[in-house]
Coordinates of C-alpha atoms and ligand atoms in Angstrom, one line a residue:
M1 CA 137.5 106.5 52.4
K2 CA 135.6 103.4 52.3
K3 CA 138.3 101.4 53.9
I4 CA 138.6 103.8 56.8
L5 CA 134.9 103.6 57.4
F6 CA 135.0 99.9 57.2
S7 CA 137.8 99.6 59.7
I8 CA 136.0 101.8 62.2
G9 CA 133.0 99.6 61.8
I10 CA 135.1 96.6 62.6
L11 CA 136.7 98.2 65.7
S12 CA 133.4 99.3 67.1
A13 CA 132.0 95.8 66.5
V14 CA 135.0 94.3 68.4
Y15 CA 134.5 96.9 71.1
V16 CA 130.8 96.0 71.4
Q17 CA 131.7 92.4 71.6
A18 CA 134.3 92.9 74.3
Q19 CA 132.1 95.3 76.3
S20 CA 128.8 93.5 76.3
M21 CA 127.0 92.2 79.3
K22 CA 126.5 88.6 78.3
T23 CA 123.4 87.5 80.0
T24 CA 122.1 83.9 80.0
I25 CA 118.6 83.0 81.1
D26 CA 118.3 79.2 81.4
L27 CA 114.7 78.1 81.0
T28 CA 115.9 74.4 80.9
S29 CA 117.2 74.5 84.5
V30 CA 114.1 75.5 86.5
K31 CA 114.6 74.6 90.2
D32 CA 111.8 75.1 92.7
D33 CA 110.0 77.4 90.3
K34 CA 113.1 79.5 89.9
I35 CA 115.3 80.2 86.9
P36 CA 119.1 80.6 87.0
V37 CA 120.5 83.8 85.4
K38 CA 124.2 84.5 84.7
I39 CA 125.7 87.7 83.6
A40 CA 129.3 87.7 82.3
V41 CA 130.5 91.2 83.1
P42 CA 133.1 93.0 81.0
K43 CA 136.2 94.2 82.8
M44 CA 135.4 97.1 85.1
K45 CA 137.6 99.8 86.4
N46 CA 138.7 99.3 90.0
G47 CA 136.5 101.0 92.6
D48 CA 133.1 100.6 94.1
A49 CA 130.0 99.7 92.1
K50 CA 126.3 99.2 92.7
F51 CA 124.3 96.4 91.0
H52 CA 120.5 97.1 90.7
F53 CA 117.3 95.6 89.8
P54 CA 114.6 98.2 88.9
K55 CA 112.5 99.8 91.5
T56 CA 110.0 100.5 88.7
V57 CA 110.0 100.5 84.9
P58 CA 108.6 102.9 82.4
G59 CA 104.9 102.7 81.8
T60 CA 103.9 101.1 85.1
Y61 CA 103.9 104.2 87.4
S62 CA 104.1 102.0 90.6
V63 CA 106.9 101.0 92.9
D64 CA 107.4 97.3 92.2
D65 CA 110.9 96.5 93.6
Y66 CA 111.8 93.7 91.1
G67 CA 114.8 92.9 93.3
R68 CA 112.4 91.2 95.7
F69 CA 112.2 88.2 93.4
I70 CA 116.0 87.6 93.3
E71 CA 117.6 84.8 95.3
G72 CA 121.0 83.4 95.9
I73 CA 122.9 86.2 94.2
R74 CA 126.7 85.7 93.9
F75 CA 129.4 88.0 92.5
L76 CA 132.3 86.0 91.2
D77 CA 135.8 86.6 89.8
A78 CA 137.2 84.8 86.8
K79 CA 138.3 81.8 89.0
G80 CA 134.8 81.4 90.5
K81 CA 135.7 82.9 93.8
E82 CA 133.0 84.9 95.5
L83 CA 133.4 88.6 96.1
A84 CA 132.0 90.2 99.2
F85 CA 129.0 92.5 98.8
T86 CA 126.4 94.4 100.9
K87 CA 122.7 94.3 100.2
V88 CA 121.6 97.9 100.4
N89 CA 117.9 97.3 99.9
D90 CA 115.5 95.0 98.0
N91 CA 116.9 96.2 94.7
T92 CA 120.5 97.2 95.2
Y93 CA 123.8 95.5 96.0
S94 CA 127.0 97.3 96.7
L95 CA 130.5 96.0 96.0
K96 CA 134.0 97.3 96.6
N97 CA 137.0 96.8 94.3
V98 CA 135.2 95.4 91.3
Q99 CA 138.2 95.1 89.0
N100 CA 138.2 91.3 89.4
L101 CA 134.5 90.9 89.0
A102 CA 133.7 88.5 86.1
E103 CA 130.2 87.2 86.7
V104 CA 127.0 87.8 88.5
S105 CA 124.7 84.8 89.1
Y106 CA 121.3 84.5 90.8
F107 CA 117.9 82.8 90.7
V108 CA 114.7 84.6 89.7
N109 CA 111.4 83.8 91.3
D110 CA 108.3 84.8 89.4
S111 CA 106.0 87.7 90.4
F112 CA 102.8 85.9 89.3
D113 CA 102.9 83.5 92.3
D114 CA 103.1 86.5 94.6
E115 CA 100.2 88.6 93.3
M116 CA 97.6 87.6 95.9
N117 CA 100.1 88.3 98.6
A118 CA 99.5 92.1 98.5
E119 CA 99.7 92.6 102.2
K120 CA 103.5 92.6 102.2
H121 CA 104.0 94.6 99.0
K122 CA 101.6 95.9 96.3
A123 CA 101.4 93.3 93.5
V124 CA 103.3 93.8 90.3
F125 CA 100.9 94.5 87.5
S126 CA 100.7 91.1 85.6
P127 CA 101.7 92.4 82.2
S128 CA 104.9 93.8 83.6
G129 CA 105.4 90.7 85.8
T130 CA 107.2 87.4 85.4
D131 CA 105.8 83.9 85.2
I132 CA 107.7 80.6 85.4
E133 CA 105.5 77.5 84.7
E134 CA 107.9 74.7 84.0
G135 CA 107.1 73.0 80.7
K136 CA 104.2 75.4 80.0
V137 CA 105.1 79.0 79.8
Y138 CA 107.7 81.6 80.7
L139 CA 106.8 85.2 80.6
I140 CA 110.1 87.1 80.5
N141 CA 109.7 90.7 81.3
T142 CA 113.4 91.3 81.1
H143 CA 113.4 93.9 83.8
G144 CA 112.4 91.2 86.2
F145 CA 115.2 88.9 85.2
V146 CA 118.2 91.1 84.5
G147 CA 120.0 93.7 86.6
Y148 CA 122.5 96.4 85.7
F149 CA 125.6 98.2 87.2
D150 CA 124.9 101.9 87.6
S151 CA 128.0 102.8 85.6
M152 CA 127.2 100.4 82.8
Q153 CA 123.6 101.1 81.8
D154 CA 124.7 102.1 78.3
V155 CA 126.8 99.0 77.7
P156 CA 125.2 96.6 75.2
Y157 CA 123.6 93.4 76.5
Q158 CA 123.8 90.1 74.7
L159 CA 120.8 88.1 75.8
I160 CA 121.0 84.3 75.5
I161 CA 117.9 82.3 76.3
K162 CA 118.5 78.5 76.7
K163 CA 115.1 76.9 76.0
P164 CA 113.4 73.6 75.5
K165 CA 113.8 72.6 71.8
D166 CA 110.1 72.7 71.2
F167 CA 109.5 76.1 72.7
Y168 CA 109.0 79.3 70.7
G169 CA 109.7 82.8 72.0
T170 CA 107.3 85.5 70.9
T171 CA 109.2 88.8 70.9
A172 CA 109.9 91.7 68.6
L173 CA 113.6 90.8 68.8
V174 CA 115.4 88.9 66.0
D175 CA 117.1 85.6 67.0
Q176 CA 120.7 85.7 65.8
D177 CA 121.6 82.0 66.1
K178 CA 120.4 79.0 64.2
S179 CA 120.3 76.7 67.2
E180 CA 117.0 75.2 68.4
D181 CA 118.4 75.1 72.0
T182 CA 119.2 78.8 72.3
D183 CA 118.0 82.2 71.1
T184 CA 120.5 85.0 71.0
F185 CA 119.7 88.7 70.9
T186 CA 121.8 91.9 71.0
L187 CA 120.4 95.0 72.8
A188 CA 122.1 98.4 72.6
N189 CA 121.7 99.1 76.3
Y190 CA 119.8 98.3 79.4
A191 CA 116.8 100.5 78.4
K192 CA 116.5 98.6 75.1
L193 CA 116.7 95.3 77.1
T194 CA 113.9 96.3 79.4
D195 CA 111.9 97.4 76.4
S196 CA 112.0 93.9 75.0
P197 CA 109.8 91.3 76.7
L198 CA 109.6 87.7 75.5
M199 CA 107.1 84.9 76.1
Y200 CA 108.2 81.3 75.6
S201 CA 105.7 78.5 75.2
K202 CA 104.8 75.6 72.9
P203 CA 104.4 77.4 69.5
D204 CA 101.1 79.0 68.9
F205 CA 101.7 82.1 66.9
I206 CA 100.7 83.8 63.7
T207 CA 102.5 86.4 61.6
F208 CA 100.8 88.8 59.2
N209 CA 101.2 92.2 57.6
A210 CA 98.6 94.9 58.2
G211 CA 98.8 98.5 57.4
G212 CA 102.4 98.0 56.1
M213 CA 103.6 96.6 59.4
D214 CA 104.7 93.0 60.2
L215 CA 102.9 91.6 63.2
V216 CA 103.5 88.5 65.3
L217 CA 100.8 87.4 67.8
G218 CA 101.9 84.6 70.2
V219 CA 99.2 83.1 72.4
Y220 CA 99.5 81.1 75.6
S221 CA 96.1 79.4 76.3
P222 CA 96.7 76.9 79.2
T223 CA 93.7 74.6 78.3
G224 CA 94.2 75.1 74.5
K225 CA 90.8 76.8 74.4
Y226 CA 92.1 79.5 72.1
K227 CA 94.6 79.6 69.2
A228 CA 96.4 82.6 67.9
A229 CA 94.6 82.3 64.6
D230 CA 91.2 82.9 66.4
F231 CA 92.2 86.6 66.9
K232 CA 93.7 87.4 63.5
E233 CA 90.7 88.8 61.7
N234 CA 89.9 91.3 64.5
L235 CA 93.5 92.3 65.0
E236 CA 94.1 92.9 61.3
K237 CA 91.1 95.2 61.1
M238 CA 92.1 97.1 64.2
V239 CA 95.7 97.5 63.1
I240 CA 94.8 98.8 59.7
A241 CA 92.4 101.3 61.3
Q242 CA 95.0 102.6 63.8
K243 CA 97.8 102.9 61.2
K244 CA 95.4 105.0 59.1
F245 CA 94.4 107.1 62.1
L246 CA 98.1 107.8 63.0
G247 CA 99.4 108.4 59.5
D248 CA 103.0 109.6 59.6
M249 CA 103.0 109.8 63.4
N250 CA 103.8 106.1 63.5
T251 CA 106.7 104.5 61.7
N252 CA 106.7 101.0 63.2
K253 CA 107.7 98.4 60.7
K254 CA 107.1 95.5 63.1
Y255 CA 105.1 94.8 66.3
A256 CA 104.8 91.8 68.5
I257 CA 101.8 90.9 70.7
M258 CA 102.3 88.5 73.5
L259 CA 98.9 87.3 74.7
Y260 CA 99.0 85.4 78.0
L261 CA 95.6 83.9 78.9
A262 CA 95.4 83.1 82.6
G263 CA 93.7 79.8 83.5
T264 CA 92.2 78.6 86.7
D265 CA 94.9 76.0 87.3
G266 CA 97.8 78.4 87.0
P267 CA 99.0 81.1 89.3
Q268 CA 96.3 83.3 90.8
I269 CA 96.6 86.7 89.1
K270 CA 94.4 89.8 88.8
G271 CA 96.4 92.4 86.9
F272 CA 94.7 92.1 83.6
G273 CA 95.7 94.5 80.9
A274 CA 98.8 95.3 79.0
L275 CA 102.1 97.2 79.1
E276 CA 103.6 99.2 76.2
H277 CA 106.9 98.8 74.5
H278 CA 108.4 100.4 71.4
E279 CA 107.9 97.3 69.3
S280 CA 105.7 95.0 71.4
T281 CA 103.1 94.7 74.0
S282 CA 102.5 92.0 76.7
V283 CA 98.8 91.4 77.3
V284 CA 97.3 89.4 80.2
L285 CA 93.6 88.4 80.2
P286 CA 91.6 85.6 81.8
E287 CA 91.1 82.6 79.6
M288 CA 87.5 82.3 80.7
M289 CA 86.6 85.3 78.7
P290 CA 84.4 84.6 75.6
K291 CA 86.0 85.1 72.2
E292 CA 83.9 88.2 71.4
A293 CA 85.0 89.8 74.7
I294 CA 88.7 89.0 74.0
D295 CA 88.4 90.5 70.6
E296 CA 86.8 93.7 72.0
T297 CA 89.4 93.9 74.8
L298 CA 92.3 93.3 72.4
T299 CA 91.0 96.1 70.2
D300 CA 90.9 98.5 73.2
V301 CA 94.0 97.3 75.0
V302 CA 96.4 96.6 72.1
S303 CA 95.5 99.8 70.3
H304 CA 96.1 101.7 73.6
E305 CA 99.6 100.1 73.9
F306 CA 100.3 100.8 70.2
F307 CA 99.3 104.4 70.5
H308 CA 101.9 104.6 73.3
T309 CA 104.5 104.4 70.5
V310 CA 103.6 108.1 69.9
N311 CA 103.9 109.0 73.5
P312 CA 105.5 108.6 75.9
L313 CA 107.7 106.1 74.0
K314 CA 108.7 108.6 71.3
T315 CA 107.7 112.0 72.5
H316 CA 108.4 112.5 76.2
S317 CA 110.0 114.6 78.8
E318 CA 113.5 114.3 80.3
E319 CA 112.2 112.2 83.2
I320 CA 111.3 109.4 80.8
H321 CA 114.2 109.9 78.4
Y322 CA 116.8 109.6 81.1
F323 CA 114.9 107.0 83.1
D324 CA 116.4 106.2 86.5
Y325 CA 115.5 102.6 87.3
A326 CA 116.8 102.8 90.9
D327 CA 115.4 106.2 91.9
P328 CA 112.8 107.1 89.2
K329 CA 111.6 110.7 88.7
M330 CA 108.1 111.1 87.4
S331 CA 106.8 113.5 84.8
Q332 CA 103.8 115.8 85.4
H333 CA 102.1 114.7 82.2
L334 CA 100.3 111.5 82.7
W335 CA 97.2 113.4 81.4
M336 CA 98.9 113.2 78.0
Y337 CA 100.9 110.0 78.2
E338 CA 98.0 107.9 79.5
G339 CA 94.9 110.1 79.1
G340 CA 95.7 111.1 75.6
T341 CA 96.7 107.6 74.7
E342 CA 93.4 106.2 76.0
Y343 CA 91.5 109.0 74.2
F344 CA 93.2 108.0 70.9
A345 CA 92.3 104.3 71.6
N346 CA 88.6 105.3 71.7
L347 CA 88.7 108.1 69.1
F348 CA 90.2 106.0 66.4
Q349 CA 87.5 103.5 66.8
I350 CA 84.7 106.0 66.1
Q351 CA 86.7 107.8 63.4
E352 CA 87.6 104.6 61.6
G353 CA 84.1 103.1 61.9
L354 CA 84.9 100.2 64.4
I355 CA 82.2 101.4 66.8
T356 CA 79.0 103.5 66.5
K357 CA 78.7 107.0 67.8
E358 CA 76.3 105.7 70.5
Q359 CA 79.0 103.2 71.6
F360 CA 81.5 106.0 71.7
L361 CA 79.3 108.2 73.8
Q362 CA 78.6 105.3 76.2
R363 CA 82.4 105.0 76.7
I364 CA 82.7 108.7 77.5
S365 CA 79.8 108.4 79.8
D366 CA 81.4 105.5 81.6
K367 CA 84.6 107.5 82.0
I368 CA 82.7 110.4 83.6
K369 CA 81.1 108.0 86.0
N370 CA 84.3 106.2 86.9
S371 CA 86.2 109.4 87.3
K372 CA 83.9 110.2 90.2
N373 CA 85.7 107.5 92.3
Y374 CA 88.7 109.8 92.4
D375 CA 89.6 113.2 93.8
D376 CA 88.4 115.6 91.1
T377 CA 90.1 118.7 92.6
M378 CA 93.6 117.1 92.8
P379 CA 95.7 118.8 90.1
F380 CA 96.5 116.1 87.5
T381 CA 100.1 117.4 87.2
V382 CA 100.7 117.1 90.9
M383 CA 99.2 113.6 91.1
S384 CA 101.3 112.6 88.1
K385 CA 104.6 113.9 89.5
N386 CA 104.0 112.2 92.8
I387 CA 102.4 109.0 91.6
L388 CA 104.9 106.7 93.2
L389 CA 104.1 108.1 96.7
D390 CA 101.5 106.3 98.9
Q391 CA 99.2 109.2 99.2
Y392 CA 98.8 109.6 95.4
K393 CA 99.1 106.1 94.1
D394 CA 95.4 105.3 94.6
Q395 CA 94.5 108.1 92.2
Y396 CA 96.5 106.4 89.4
R397 CA 93.5 104.7 87.6
N398 CA 92.0 108.1 87.0
V399 CA 94.5 108.7 84.2
Y400 CA 92.3 106.4 82.1
E401 CA 89.1 108.1 83.2
K402 CA 89.6 111.8 83.8
G403 CA 92.9 111.8 81.8
T404 CA 90.9 110.8 78.7
L405 CA 88.2 113.3 79.4
L406 CA 90.7 116.1 79.8
T407 CA 92.2 115.4 76.4
M408 CA 88.7 115.1 74.9
C409 CA 87.8 118.5 76.2
L410 CA 91.1 119.9 75.0
D411 CA 90.3 118.4 71.6
I412 CA 87.0 120.1 71.5
E413 CA 88.5 123.4 72.8
L414 CA 91.1 123.3 70.0
R415 CA 88.5 122.5 67.4
K416 CA 86.3 125.3 68.6
L417 CA 89.3 127.8 68.5
S418 CA 90.4 126.7 65.1
N419 CA 87.0 126.5 63.5
G420 CA 87.4 122.7 63.3
E421 CA 90.8 122.9 61.6
M422 CA 92.9 121.5 64.4
G423 CA 92.3 118.9 67.1
Y424 CA 94.2 117.0 69.8
R425 CA 95.7 114.6 67.2
D426 CA 97.0 117.5 65.1
M427 CA 98.6 119.0 68.2
I428 CA 100.3 115.8 69.2
R429 CA 101.6 115.3 65.6
K430 CA 103.1 118.8 65.7
L431 CA 104.6 118.1 69.1
S432 CA 106.1 114.8 67.9
Q433 CA 107.7 116.7 65.0
R434 CA 109.2 119.2 67.3
F435 CA 110.5 116.7 69.7
G436 CA 111.0 112.9 69.4
E437 CA 112.9 109.8 70.3
N438 CA 116.2 111.6 70.8
K439 CA 115.0 115.0 71.9
P440 CA 113.0 115.1 75.1
F441 CA 111.1 118.2 76.2
K442 CA 111.5 120.0 79.6
D443 CA 108.7 118.8 81.8
D444 CA 107.6 122.2 83.0
K445 CA 107.8 123.7 79.6
L446 CA 105.3 121.4 77.9
I447 CA 102.3 123.8 77.9
D448 CA 104.5 126.5 76.4
E449 CA 105.6 124.1 73.7
L450 CA 101.9 123.2 73.0
V451 CA 101.0 126.9 72.7
T452 CA 103.9 127.3 70.2
V453 CA 103.0 124.3 68.1
T454 CA 99.3 125.1 68.0
G455 CA 99.5 128.9 67.9
Y456 CA 96.6 129.1 70.4
P457 CA 97.7 130.7 73.7
Q458 CA 94.1 130.1 75.0
I459 CA 95.0 126.4 75.7
K460 CA 97.3 127.6 78.4
D461 CA 94.3 128.8 80.2
F462 CA 92.6 125.4 79.9
Y463 CA 95.8 123.7 81.1
S464 CA 96.2 126.0 84.1
K465 CA 92.6 125.6 85.3
Y466 CA 91.8 121.9 84.6
I467 CA 95.1 120.1 84.2
A468 CA 97.5 121.9 86.5
G469 CA 94.8 123.5 88.6
S470 CA 92.2 122.2 91.0
E471 CA 89.1 123.2 89.0
P472 CA 86.9 120.3 88.0
T473 CA 86.6 120.1 84.2
P474 CA 83.1 121.3 83.0
Y475 CA 82.4 118.3 80.8
E476 CA 78.8 119.5 80.2
K477 CA 80.1 122.8 78.7
Y478 CA 82.5 121.0 76.3
L479 CA 80.1 118.2 75.3
N480 CA 77.4 120.9 74.7
M481 CA 79.7 122.5 72.1
V482 CA 79.6 119.2 70.1
G483 CA 75.8 118.7 70.4
V484 CA 75.8 116.3 73.4
E485 CA 73.7 116.7 76.5
I486 CA 74.1 115.2 79.9
K487 CA 71.1 113.7 81.7
K488 CA 71.5 113.1 85.5
Q489 CA 69.8 110.3 87.3
E490 CA 70.4 108.9 90.8
T491 CA 70.8 105.2 91.3
P492 CA 68.7 103.5 94.0
P493 CA 70.6 103.2 97.3
I494 CA 72.8 100.1 97.3
L495 CA 74.7 98.2 99.9
W496 CA 78.1 97.1 98.5
F497 CA 81.7 96.9 99.4
I498 CA 83.2 99.4 97.1
K499 CA 81.8 102.8 95.9
D500 CA 81.4 101.6 92.3
P501 CA 79.9 98.0 92.4
N502 CA 80.9 97.6 88.7
Q503 CA 84.5 97.4 89.7
T504 CA 84.0 94.1 91.5
G505 CA 86.0 91.1 90.3
F506 CA 85.6 87.4 91.0
N507 CA 88.2 84.9 92.2
E508 CA 87.2 81.5 90.8
K509 CA 89.5 79.5 93.0
N510 CA 88.0 80.8 96.3
S511 CA 84.6 81.7 94.9
T512 CA 85.1 85.2 96.3
F513 CA 84.5 88.8 95.2
I514 CA 87.8 90.7 94.8
F515 CA 88.5 94.4 94.4
D516 CA 91.2 96.4 92.8
E517 CA 93.4 98.0 95.4
S518 CA 92.9 101.4 93.9
T519 CA 89.1 101.3 94.2
P520 CA 87.6 103.3 97.1
L521 CA 85.7 101.2 99.8
S522 CA 82.0 102.0 100.3
T523 CA 80.8 103.7 103.5
F524 CA 79.6 100.4 104.8
A525 CA 82.8 98.5 104.1
K526 CA 84.8 101.2 105.9
K527 CA 82.4 101.1 108.9
I528 CA 82.8 97.3 109.4
G529 CA 86.6 97.5 109.0
M530 CA 87.0 95.8 105.7
K531 CA 90.2 96.1 103.8
I532 CA 90.4 96.6 100.0
T533 CA 92.6 93.5 99.8
D534 CA 90.0 91.3 101.6
E535 CA 88.1 88.8 99.5
V536 CA 84.4 88.6 100.2
Y537 CA 83.4 85.0 100.9
A538 CA 79.8 85.3 102.2
I539 CA 77.1 87.9 103.0
N540 CA 74.9 86.9 106.0
G541 CA 76.2 83.3 105.5
K542 CA 75.2 83.2 101.8
T543 CA 78.3 82.2 99.8
I544 CA 78.9 83.2 96.2
D545 CA 77.9 81.0 93.3
I546 CA 78.9 82.9 90.2
Q547 CA 76.2 81.1 88.2
K548 CA 73.6 82.4 90.5
V549 CA 75.1 85.8 91.2
Q550 CA 71.8 87.6 90.3
E551 CA 70.0 85.8 93.2
L552 CA 72.7 87.1 95.6
I553 CA 72.4 90.7 94.2
T554 CA 68.6 90.5 94.6
Y555 CA 69.1 89.3 98.2
V556 CA 71.6 92.2 98.9
Q557 CA 69.1 94.6 97.5
S558 CA 66.5 93.4 100.0
I559 CA 68.7 94.4 102.9
K560 CA 67.3 97.6 104.6
P561 CA 69.4 100.5 106.0
G562 CA 70.3 99.8 109.6
Q563 CA 69.8 96.1 109.3
N564 CA 72.6 93.9 110.9
V565 CA 74.9 92.4 108.3
T566 CA 77.7 89.9 108.6
V567 CA 80.3 89.9 105.8
T568 CA 82.7 86.9 105.8
V569 CA 86.0 87.8 104.3
L570 CA 89.2 86.0 103.5
R571 CA 92.2 88.0 104.7
K572 CA 95.8 87.1 104.1
N573 CA 97.8 86.8 107.3
G574 CA 101.4 86.1 106.5
D575 CA 101.4 82.7 104.7
K576 CA 98.0 81.7 105.9
T577 CA 94.5 83.0 105.1
D578 CA 92.1 83.9 107.9
K579 CA 88.3 83.7 107.5
I580 CA 86.9 86.6 109.4
D581 CA 83.3 87.8 110.1
L582 CA 82.9 91.5 109.9
K583 CA 79.7 92.9 111.4
G584 CA 77.8 96.1 111.2
Q585 CA 74.6 97.9 110.3
A586 CA 73.8 98.4 106.7
V587 CA 74.7 101.8 105.2
M588 CA 73.6 102.4 101.6
D589 CA 75.6 104.4 99.1
K590 CA 74.0 106.3 96.2
M591 CA 75.6 107.1 92.9
T592 CA 74.5 109.7 90.4
L593 CA 74.5 108.3 86.9
E594 CA 74.9 110.6 84.1
T595 CA 73.9 109.5 80.7
L596 CA 75.0 111.2 77.5
D597 CA 72.8 111.8 74.5
F598 CA 73.2 113.4 71.1
K599 CA 70.9 116.3 71.1
A600 CA 67.8 115.8 68.9
N601 CA 68.1 119.4 67.6
P602 CA 71.7 120.6 67.8
T603 CA 72.5 124.1 66.3
A604 CA 74.3 124.1 63.0
A605 CA 77.5 125.1 64.7
E606 CA 77.2 122.2 67.2
Q607 CA 76.5 119.8 64.4
K608 CA 79.4 120.9 62.4
L609 CA 81.8 120.6 65.3
Q610 CA 80.4 117.2 66.2
N611 CA 81.0 115.9 62.7
Q612 CA 84.6 117.2 62.8
W613 CA 85.1 115.6 66.2
L614 CA 83.8 112.2 65.3
T615 CA 85.3 112.0 61.8
G616 CA 88.5 113.8 62.2
N617 CA 87.7 115.7 59.0
K618 CA 88.3 119.4 58.7
Ligands
ZN1 ZN1 98.9 103.2 78.9

């Protein structure tokens, strides 16, 4: 009996060996900022085949076309003779008669250097992007480096990274060779490969155990301002808290955090944040942030990514389970995948005592405010399903705002229905027990499944109205149930470039204001023909000195409606940048600010529900 089992093991090991896509990424041969990649392909059946790079990857919800960064691709037979191919689009190559194919080789250009070039193509979100800084850092989001044949997505990949001796790769993967010049990893299939990012740099990492899980944090800080050890205490506290919050919902034994801090000398990037993976997360933040701000952001961002291990990484619909990298189908449930995850990332902080209840309420209040930048009557399920299309993609950011609020209201609804016994977290736990890693749910059956696992058919009504319907969610009604009141206040009229001035960023290199592409322009900006990708260089000739930004704001506030205003912007025009004056009369926008407060005299029922909401206790 044993022998038979043993021999089967051997055979499958041999089979795996013979069948793997042996992929070599050579960090030691950078040429013109590009890295050579070679994939030794196992023998394929004769016939046609398509070789792809992903159009998008799980978790990003945007069309990124990673094939754009590939150059000099060659398909070779065993003797090194080139086979003919047709380039179908940015991501796809088509070949005929592939039985002699032995190797694919190409160069990879990084996406970081392309981020400010958003006129041609929307930039890749930095944490899912690639960076090649010879001798300094290599951010290897594997989906940007490695392609696949459509018939061979389930074939194992052997990943070999040739690296400078003194470089260390932060990753959740385990290096299988002893050599200092190479790291070797085996991945079960293409999906596992793309789930496994790596960051190579001069070693700066710490390992520790928290909440029963082994963690590695690797940091790239270009000026050396920060060391991995600086962030240990905060991370440890956070991880222990979130493991406690999740209980048996999370079974991770290890987790890797790649923290890339962007300096002013390196590539100009703006996609700060993080991307989730089963056993790791890649985080990109500006190095100029003070330590306290990085700690706070890491708590918010890393916990968010870690909560993704619950969903969509583990519990998800078929669209995600059978992810189509070349022609992705989206799920309707970003309200749960992103909204619910962001809700967890805030809720665990109040429930585990990392923030005060006032801070928690401030976060909810900010989300209500931010959600007003988006279309409140667009059904969330429709937006989610169509998120890759142009007319919906600008609504994406609302998943972190309204998505969170939807799950918060559902949490309160469930607690109200169950007399405090059941909340959103309990519902997700039950859902993850019913489905899981190897058992996706049917996308359009989710609400029925949620009714089944909770036993409350009333939540279908909530879902139909506020999540799948066009009715704006009555936040006031739900917050009132937990003893919170909303006070409304109008801001003074302001002249600015985007609807919500708080979403303004700063480009240190050009000393310009920059804006996220998904942020709506202000009435004034639209009137003068500004584009969201423009960088604001000067207002009425006054340039921007970030040290004296308050003076500039005071000046802008002194501008009267109807007054002539000239805004100087930097606008990308192919490879060059034009400096353009946009002129028009000032138009002010007003915002209604809503502040949330705990009621001074809540009813006993409101107080009870509030306690259950904020502590998670029954
Ligand atoms: Zn997320």
